[in-house]
Amino acid sequence: MLRRAVPTTIAVVISTAVASAAPPTPRVVAVIDATGDADGAALAMRIGAELHDGLAPIADTPAARALYAPLLDEDAAVITEVRASLDQAEEALAQFNNESALGAAATGETRLLSASPRASVTELLSNLVFTEGLARFPTDPVGTRFAFAAVHRLTPDRKLDPKHFFPEVIEAYEASGRGDPGTGIIDIQVDGPAAEIWIDGTRAGAAPAQVAVAGGIHFVSVTGDDAVTTGARVRVDAGQTATLHLTAARADLTTRIARMRRKLLEAPDDAARAAAIASIAKTVGTDAAVIVVRHGDALGTRIWRDQAPGLGGAVALVPPPPPPDDNKIKLPPPPPPPGPPWWKKTWVREAAAISAIVIVGTVATYAATRDPGSSNVTTLGFPK
């Protein structure tokens, strides 16, 4: 039973009960899945449900569940919406409806600034801004140059295929990456827990900050472990300072735990793992944790305590097989194959043979011992 295995794996976190008449207060233990797969999550859930011997799980059920729940991309819904906006913009552009294309691209840009900065987000933003530049090209050369220059900053290696674009568009795009646009400053002020500033997909330091940038349009995001990512588009003129004031909300508890668990999964060594676990433990209010890990080809556990030695070694723990499902329909066993007819069975044949031998023997004995002059034959109307 798993109940018998749990005390063995977490015995090192059991503290001595206070010597008093009152019952000891259970020690709260976090059970964290650090495998990121369904098997590890299932084992962590079972361990948490079966803690005993003075140990108790995290009381906050959503927080406890977040310690082993599947790690999903928190920006998945945003990315889906933005891709839809990009498709809408490109479709409008193909129909020469430039105003609709500009509107869809702007909607996508604004929405995407709420996604955590990473390479895939920056590339998607570059596609939106490039579509904006194409929509502005026929009537707005200045806006086109600003948009194309921003694309160069977002994705410096981007090249245009002559098979898909007119020479005039290619020339405008390449020209926007040449020359000196001058330098301006963005003065970034942030209210809330956001700690990191990202400009055009590149980390630009801690908030608040004044950052020197090339003249043109830029995309500023502020984020952090405890913050809901937010951002804005800002235009900076050469030699000028543009002030940007952003307000970042605090991320909900389950989102913060998921981010810390992701750091635990991505930690390169035990020091980084211990630091990630310590952050999780502080967030959920405990000083001890059971960590479900991969131990070779099987599952194992590691114990963490907020005291030396900190993170312990891995202990193999193989969960028991799942109980049988009594709800399944049990089919009766198939009937045995039919036997031979009764008259063909061996014992019948043997009995018949023995009977024949007895009869023959009896007749022979009688014939050999009877009186020759005697006869038991009764004539039935025939002369003797």
Coordinates of C-alpha atoms in Angstrom, one line a residue:
M1 CA 0.0 0.0 0.0
L2 CA 1.2 3.5 -0.7
R3 CA 0.2 4.5 2.9
R4 CA 3.0 2.3 4.1
A5 CA 5.5 3.8 1.7
V6 CA 4.9 7.4 2.5
P7 CA 6.3 7.4 6.1
T8 CA 9.5 5.8 4.7
T9 CA 10.1 8.5 2.1
I10 CA 9.3 11.5 4.3
A11 CA 10.4 10.3 7.7
V12 CA 13.1 12.9 7.8
V13 CA 10.6 15.7 7.9
I14 CA 8.7 14.4 11.0
S15 CA 9.4 16.6 13.9
T16 CA 9.2 15.5 17.5
A17 CA 5.8 16.2 19.1
V18 CA 5.7 18.9 21.8
A19 CA 5.5 17.2 25.2
S20 CA 2.1 18.4 26.4
A21 CA -1.4 17.2 27.2
A22 CA -2.8 18.8 24.0
P23 CA -2.4 16.8 20.7
P24 CA 0.5 18.0 18.5
T25 CA -0.2 20.3 15.6
P26 CA 0.3 18.5 12.3
R27 CA 3.3 19.6 10.3
V28 CA 2.2 21.1 7.0
V29 CA 4.1 19.5 4.1
A30 CA 3.9 20.6 0.4
V31 CA 3.9 17.8 -2.1
I32 CA 5.3 19.0 -5.4
D33 CA 5.5 17.3 -8.8
A34 CA 8.8 18.1 -10.5
T35 CA 8.4 15.6 -13.4
G36 CA 5.8 17.5 -15.4
D37 CA 4.1 14.3 -16.5
A38 CA 0.9 12.6 -15.7
D39 CA 2.5 9.8 -13.7
G40 CA 4.4 12.2 -11.4
A41 CA 1.2 14.3 -10.9
A42 CA -0.8 11.2 -10.0
L43 CA 1.8 10.1 -7.5
A44 CA 2.1 13.5 -5.9
M45 CA -1.7 13.7 -5.6
R46 CA -1.8 10.3 -3.8
I47 CA 1.0 11.2 -1.4
G48 CA -0.8 14.4 -0.5
A49 CA -4.0 12.6 0.1
E50 CA -2.4 10.0 2.3
L51 CA -0.2 12.1 4.5
H52 CA -0.4 10.9 8.1
D53 CA 1.7 10.4 11.3
G54 CA 1.5 14.1 12.2
L55 CA 1.8 15.4 8.7
A56 CA -0.8 17.4 6.8
P57 CA -1.1 18.8 3.2
I58 CA -1.5 22.4 2.3
A59 CA -4.9 23.6 3.6
D60 CA -5.6 25.8 0.5
T61 CA -7.0 23.3 -1.9
P62 CA -6.4 25.3 -5.1
A63 CA -2.8 26.0 -4.0
A64 CA -2.2 22.4 -3.1
R65 CA -3.6 21.3 -6.5
A66 CA -1.4 23.8 -8.3
L67 CA 1.7 22.0 -6.8
Y68 CA 1.1 19.0 -9.0
A69 CA -1.4 20.1 -11.7
P70 CA -0.3 19.9 -15.4
L71 CA 1.8 22.9 -16.3
L72 CA -0.1 24.7 -19.1
D73 CA 1.0 27.7 -21.2
E74 CA -0.7 30.6 -19.4
D75 CA -0.5 32.6 -22.6
A76 CA -2.1 30.0 -24.8
A77 CA -5.5 31.8 -25.0
V78 CA -3.8 35.1 -25.8
I79 CA -1.6 33.5 -28.6
T80 CA -4.7 32.0 -30.1
E81 CA -6.6 35.3 -30.2
V82 CA -3.5 37.1 -31.7
R83 CA -3.1 34.6 -34.4
A84 CA -6.7 35.0 -35.3
S85 CA -6.1 38.8 -35.5
L86 CA -3.1 38.3 -37.8
D87 CA -5.1 36.0 -40.1
Q88 CA -7.9 38.6 -40.2
A89 CA -5.3 41.4 -41.1
E90 CA -3.7 39.3 -43.8
E91 CA -7.1 38.4 -45.3
A92 CA -8.1 42.1 -45.3
L93 CA -4.8 43.0 -46.9
A94 CA -5.3 40.4 -49.7
Q95 CA -8.7 42.1 -50.4
F96 CA -7.0 45.5 -50.5
N97 CA -9.0 46.6 -47.4
N98 CA -6.1 48.4 -45.8
E99 CA -8.1 50.0 -43.0
S100 CA -9.5 46.7 -41.8
A101 CA -6.0 45.3 -42.0
L102 CA -4.6 48.1 -39.8
G103 CA -7.4 47.6 -37.3
A104 CA -6.9 43.9 -36.9
A105 CA -3.1 44.3 -36.7
A106 CA -3.4 47.0 -34.0
T107 CA -5.8 44.7 -32.0
G108 CA -3.3 41.9 -32.2
E109 CA -0.4 44.0 -31.2
T110 CA -2.2 45.4 -28.1
R111 CA -3.3 41.9 -27.0
L112 CA 0.1 40.4 -27.5
L113 CA 1.7 42.8 -25.1
S114 CA 0.0 40.9 -22.3
A115 CA 1.9 37.7 -23.1
S116 CA 5.2 36.9 -21.4
P117 CA 8.1 37.9 -23.5
R118 CA 9.8 35.1 -25.4
A119 CA 11.1 34.3 -28.9
S120 CA 7.8 33.0 -30.3
V121 CA 5.9 36.0 -29.0
T122 CA 8.5 38.4 -30.5
E123 CA 8.2 36.7 -33.9
L124 CA 4.4 36.9 -33.8
L125 CA 4.6 40.6 -32.9
S126 CA 7.0 41.1 -35.8
N127 CA 4.5 39.5 -38.2
L128 CA 1.8 41.9 -37.0
V129 CA 3.9 45.0 -37.4
F130 CA 5.1 43.9 -40.8
T131 CA 1.4 43.5 -41.9
E132 CA 0.8 47.0 -40.5
G133 CA 3.7 48.3 -42.7
L134 CA 2.2 46.6 -45.8
A135 CA -1.2 48.2 -45.1
R136 CA 0.3 51.6 -44.7
F137 CA 2.6 51.3 -47.8
P138 CA 0.2 52.7 -50.4
T139 CA -0.7 56.0 -48.6
D140 CA 1.6 56.5 -45.5
P141 CA 5.3 56.4 -46.3
V142 CA 6.3 57.7 -42.9
G143 CA 4.2 55.1 -41.0
T144 CA 5.5 52.4 -43.3
R145 CA 9.1 53.4 -42.5
F146 CA 8.4 53.3 -38.8
A147 CA 6.7 49.9 -39.0
F148 CA 9.4 48.3 -41.1
A149 CA 12.1 49.7 -38.9
A150 CA 10.4 48.2 -35.9
V151 CA 10.3 44.8 -37.8
H152 CA 14.1 45.1 -38.2
R153 CA 14.6 45.5 -34.5
L154 CA 12.2 42.7 -33.6
T155 CA 13.6 40.2 -36.1
P156 CA 16.9 41.5 -37.5
D157 CA 17.4 38.4 -39.7
R158 CA 14.2 38.8 -41.6
K159 CA 14.5 38.9 -45.4
L160 CA 11.8 39.4 -48.0
D161 CA 11.4 36.9 -50.8
P162 CA 11.2 38.6 -54.3
K163 CA 8.8 35.9 -55.3
H164 CA 6.2 37.2 -52.9
F165 CA 6.7 41.0 -52.7
F166 CA 6.9 43.8 -55.2
P167 CA 10.3 45.4 -55.7
E168 CA 9.0 48.7 -54.3
V169 CA 8.0 47.0 -51.0
I170 CA 11.4 45.2 -50.7
E171 CA 13.2 48.5 -51.3
A172 CA 11.1 50.3 -48.7
Y173 CA 11.7 47.5 -46.2
E174 CA 15.5 47.4 -46.8
A175 CA 15.8 51.2 -46.7
S176 CA 14.0 51.4 -43.3
G177 CA 16.9 49.4 -41.8
R178 CA 19.6 51.8 -43.1
G179 CA 20.7 55.1 -41.8
D180 CA 20.8 56.6 -38.3
P181 CA 17.3 57.3 -36.8
G182 CA 18.9 59.1 -33.9
T183 CA 18.4 58.3 -30.2
G184 CA 15.7 59.1 -27.7
I185 CA 14.8 58.0 -24.2
I186 CA 11.9 56.1 -22.8
D187 CA 11.2 56.9 -19.1
I188 CA 9.4 53.9 -17.8
Q189 CA 7.5 54.0 -14.5
V190 CA 5.7 51.0 -13.1
D191 CA 3.1 50.6 -10.4
G192 CA 2.7 47.1 -9.1
P193 CA 4.9 44.0 -8.7
A194 CA 6.4 44.0 -12.1
A195 CA 10.2 43.9 -11.9
E196 CA 11.5 43.4 -15.4
I197 CA 11.3 45.7 -18.5
W198 CA 11.4 44.2 -22.0
I199 CA 11.7 46.4 -25.1
D200 CA 11.2 45.0 -28.6
G201 CA 11.6 41.4 -27.2
T202 CA 14.8 42.1 -25.4
R203 CA 15.3 42.4 -21.6
A204 CA 16.1 46.0 -20.8
G205 CA 16.6 45.9 -17.0
A206 CA 14.7 46.4 -13.8
A207 CA 11.8 48.9 -13.3
P208 CA 11.7 51.8 -13.1
A209 CA 14.2 52.8 -15.7
Q210 CA 15.2 55.3 -18.4
V211 CA 16.3 53.5 -21.5
A212 CA 18.0 54.9 -24.6
V213 CA 16.5 53.6 -27.8
A214 CA 16.6 54.4 -31.5
G215 CA 14.0 56.9 -32.7
G216 CA 10.8 55.2 -33.9
I217 CA 8.1 53.0 -32.5
H218 CA 8.9 50.5 -29.7
F219 CA 7.0 47.8 -27.8
V220 CA 7.5 47.9 -24.0
S221 CA 6.5 45.1 -21.7
V222 CA 6.8 44.8 -17.9
T223 CA 6.6 41.4 -16.2
G224 CA 7.8 39.5 -13.2
D225 CA 7.3 36.3 -11.2
D226 CA 4.4 37.9 -9.3
A227 CA 3.0 40.1 -12.0
V228 CA 0.5 40.0 -14.8
T229 CA 2.4 41.0 -17.9
T230 CA 1.4 44.2 -19.4
G231 CA 2.8 46.6 -22.0
A232 CA 2.3 49.4 -24.5
R233 CA 3.5 50.7 -27.8
V234 CA 5.3 54.0 -27.7
R235 CA 6.8 56.3 -30.3
V236 CA 10.1 58.0 -29.4
D237 CA 11.5 60.9 -31.4
A238 CA 15.3 61.5 -31.7
G239 CA 16.6 63.7 -28.9
Q240 CA 13.3 63.5 -27.0
T241 CA 12.1 61.6 -23.9
A242 CA 8.9 59.7 -24.0
T243 CA 7.3 58.9 -20.6
L244 CA 5.5 55.6 -20.2
H245 CA 3.5 54.8 -17.0
L246 CA 2.4 51.2 -16.7
T247 CA 0.3 49.5 -14.0
A248 CA 0.9 45.8 -13.4
A249 CA -1.6 43.7 -11.4
R250 CA -0.6 40.9 -9.1
A251 CA -0.9 37.4 -10.7
D252 CA -3.2 35.0 -8.9
L253 CA -1.8 32.4 -6.5
T254 CA -2.1 29.4 -8.8
T255 CA -0.4 31.2 -11.7
R256 CA 2.5 32.2 -9.4
I257 CA 2.9 28.6 -8.2
A258 CA 2.9 27.3 -11.8
R259 CA 5.6 29.8 -12.7
M260 CA 7.8 28.7 -9.8
R261 CA 7.2 25.0 -10.6
R262 CA 8.3 25.7 -14.2
K263 CA 11.5 27.2 -12.8
L264 CA 12.0 24.1 -10.7
L265 CA 11.6 21.8 -13.8
E266 CA 14.1 24.0 -15.8
A267 CA 16.6 24.3 -12.9
P268 CA 20.1 23.2 -14.1
D269 CA 21.4 22.0 -10.7
D270 CA 20.4 21.2 -7.1
A271 CA 21.2 24.8 -5.9
A272 CA 18.8 26.2 -8.4
R273 CA 16.2 23.5 -7.6
A274 CA 16.5 24.2 -3.9
A275 CA 16.0 27.9 -4.5
A276 CA 12.9 27.2 -6.6
I277 CA 11.5 24.9 -3.9
A278 CA 12.2 27.5 -1.2
S279 CA 10.2 30.1 -3.2
I280 CA 7.3 27.7 -3.5
A281 CA 7.4 26.7 0.1
K282 CA 7.4 30.4 1.2
T283 CA 4.4 31.1 -1.1
V284 CA 2.3 28.3 0.3
G285 CA 3.4 28.7 3.9
T286 CA 5.5 25.6 4.8
D287 CA 9.1 24.7 5.7
A288 CA 9.1 21.1 4.3
A289 CA 8.2 19.5 1.0
V290 CA 8.1 16.1 -0.7
I291 CA 9.3 16.4 -4.3
V292 CA 8.2 13.8 -6.8
V293 CA 11.0 13.3 -9.4
R294 CA 12.1 10.9 -12.0
H295 CA 14.6 8.4 -10.5
G296 CA 16.0 6.5 -13.4
D297 CA 13.2 4.8 -15.3
A298 CA 10.9 5.0 -12.2
L299 CA 9.4 7.6 -10.0
G300 CA 11.1 8.7 -6.8
T301 CA 10.9 11.4 -4.1
R302 CA 13.2 13.9 -2.6
I303 CA 12.8 15.7 0.7
W304 CA 13.4 19.4 1.2
R305 CA 13.5 21.2 4.5
D306 CA 14.2 24.8 5.3
Q307 CA 17.3 23.8 7.2
A308 CA 20.5 21.9 6.6
P309 CA 21.0 19.8 4.6
G310 CA 18.1 21.3 2.5
L311 CA 17.4 19.1 -0.5
G312 CA 17.9 15.4 0.1
G313 CA 18.8 12.7 -2.3
A314 CA 16.3 10.8 -4.4
V315 CA 14.6 7.7 -3.0
A316 CA 13.0 5.3 -5.4
L317 CA 9.3 4.9 -4.8
V318 CA 7.2 2.7 -7.1
P319 CA 3.5 3.2 -6.7
P320 CA 1.3 0.2 -6.3
P321 CA -0.7 -1.1 -9.2
P322 CA -4.1 0.5 -9.6
P323 CA -6.9 -1.4 -7.8
P324 CA -9.1 -3.7 -9.9
D325 CA -12.1 -2.0 -11.4
D326 CA -15.1 -3.8 -9.8
N327 CA -17.5 -1.9 -12.2
K328 CA -16.2 -3.8 -15.2
I329 CA -18.6 -6.5 -16.5
K330 CA -17.1 -9.9 -15.8
L331 CA -18.0 -12.4 -18.5
P332 CA -18.5 -16.1 -17.3
P333 CA -15.7 -18.5 -18.4
P334 CA -16.4 -20.4 -21.7
P335 CA -18.0 -23.8 -21.3
P336 CA -15.6 -26.8 -21.6
P337 CA -15.5 -28.6 -25.0
P338 CA -18.1 -31.4 -25.3
G339 CA -16.7 -34.9 -24.5
P340 CA -17.2 -38.1 -26.5
P341 CA -20.7 -39.9 -26.5
W342 CA -21.2 -42.1 -23.5
W343 CA -20.9 -45.3 -25.5
K344 CA -17.5 -44.2 -26.7
K345 CA -16.1 -43.5 -23.3
T346 CA -13.2 -45.7 -22.2
W347 CA -14.8 -47.0 -19.0
V348 CA -18.0 -48.0 -20.9
R349 CA -15.9 -50.0 -23.4
E350 CA -13.8 -51.6 -20.7
A351 CA -17.0 -52.6 -18.8
A352 CA -18.5 -54.1 -21.9
A353 CA -15.4 -56.1 -22.7
I354 CA -15.2 -57.4 -19.1
S355 CA -18.9 -58.4 -19.3
A356 CA -18.3 -60.3 -22.6
I357 CA -15.4 -62.2 -21.1
V358 CA -17.5 -63.2 -18.1
I359 CA -20.4 -64.4 -20.2
V360 CA -18.1 -66.4 -22.5
G361 CA -16.3 -67.9 -19.6
T362 CA -19.6 -68.8 -17.9
V363 CA -20.9 -70.5 -21.1
A364 CA -17.7 -72.4 -21.6
T365 CA -17.7 -73.6 -18.0
Y366 CA -21.3 -74.8 -18.2
A367 CA -20.7 -76.6 -21.5
A368 CA -17.7 -78.4 -20.1
T369 CA -19.3 -79.6 -16.8
R370 CA -23.0 -80.4 -17.7
D371 CA -24.2 -84.2 -17.9
P372 CA -24.1 -85.3 -21.5
G373 CA -27.4 -87.2 -21.2
S374 CA -29.3 -84.4 -19.8
S375 CA -31.0 -81.6 -21.5
N376 CA -32.8 -78.6 -20.5
V377 CA -34.2 -78.0 -24.0
T378 CA -37.9 -78.1 -24.1
T379 CA -39.5 -79.2 -27.4
L380 CA -42.2 -77.1 -28.7
G381 CA -44.3 -79.5 -30.8
F382 CA -41.4 -81.2 -32.5
P383 CA -40.5 -84.8 -32.1
K384 CA -37.3 -85.6 -30.2

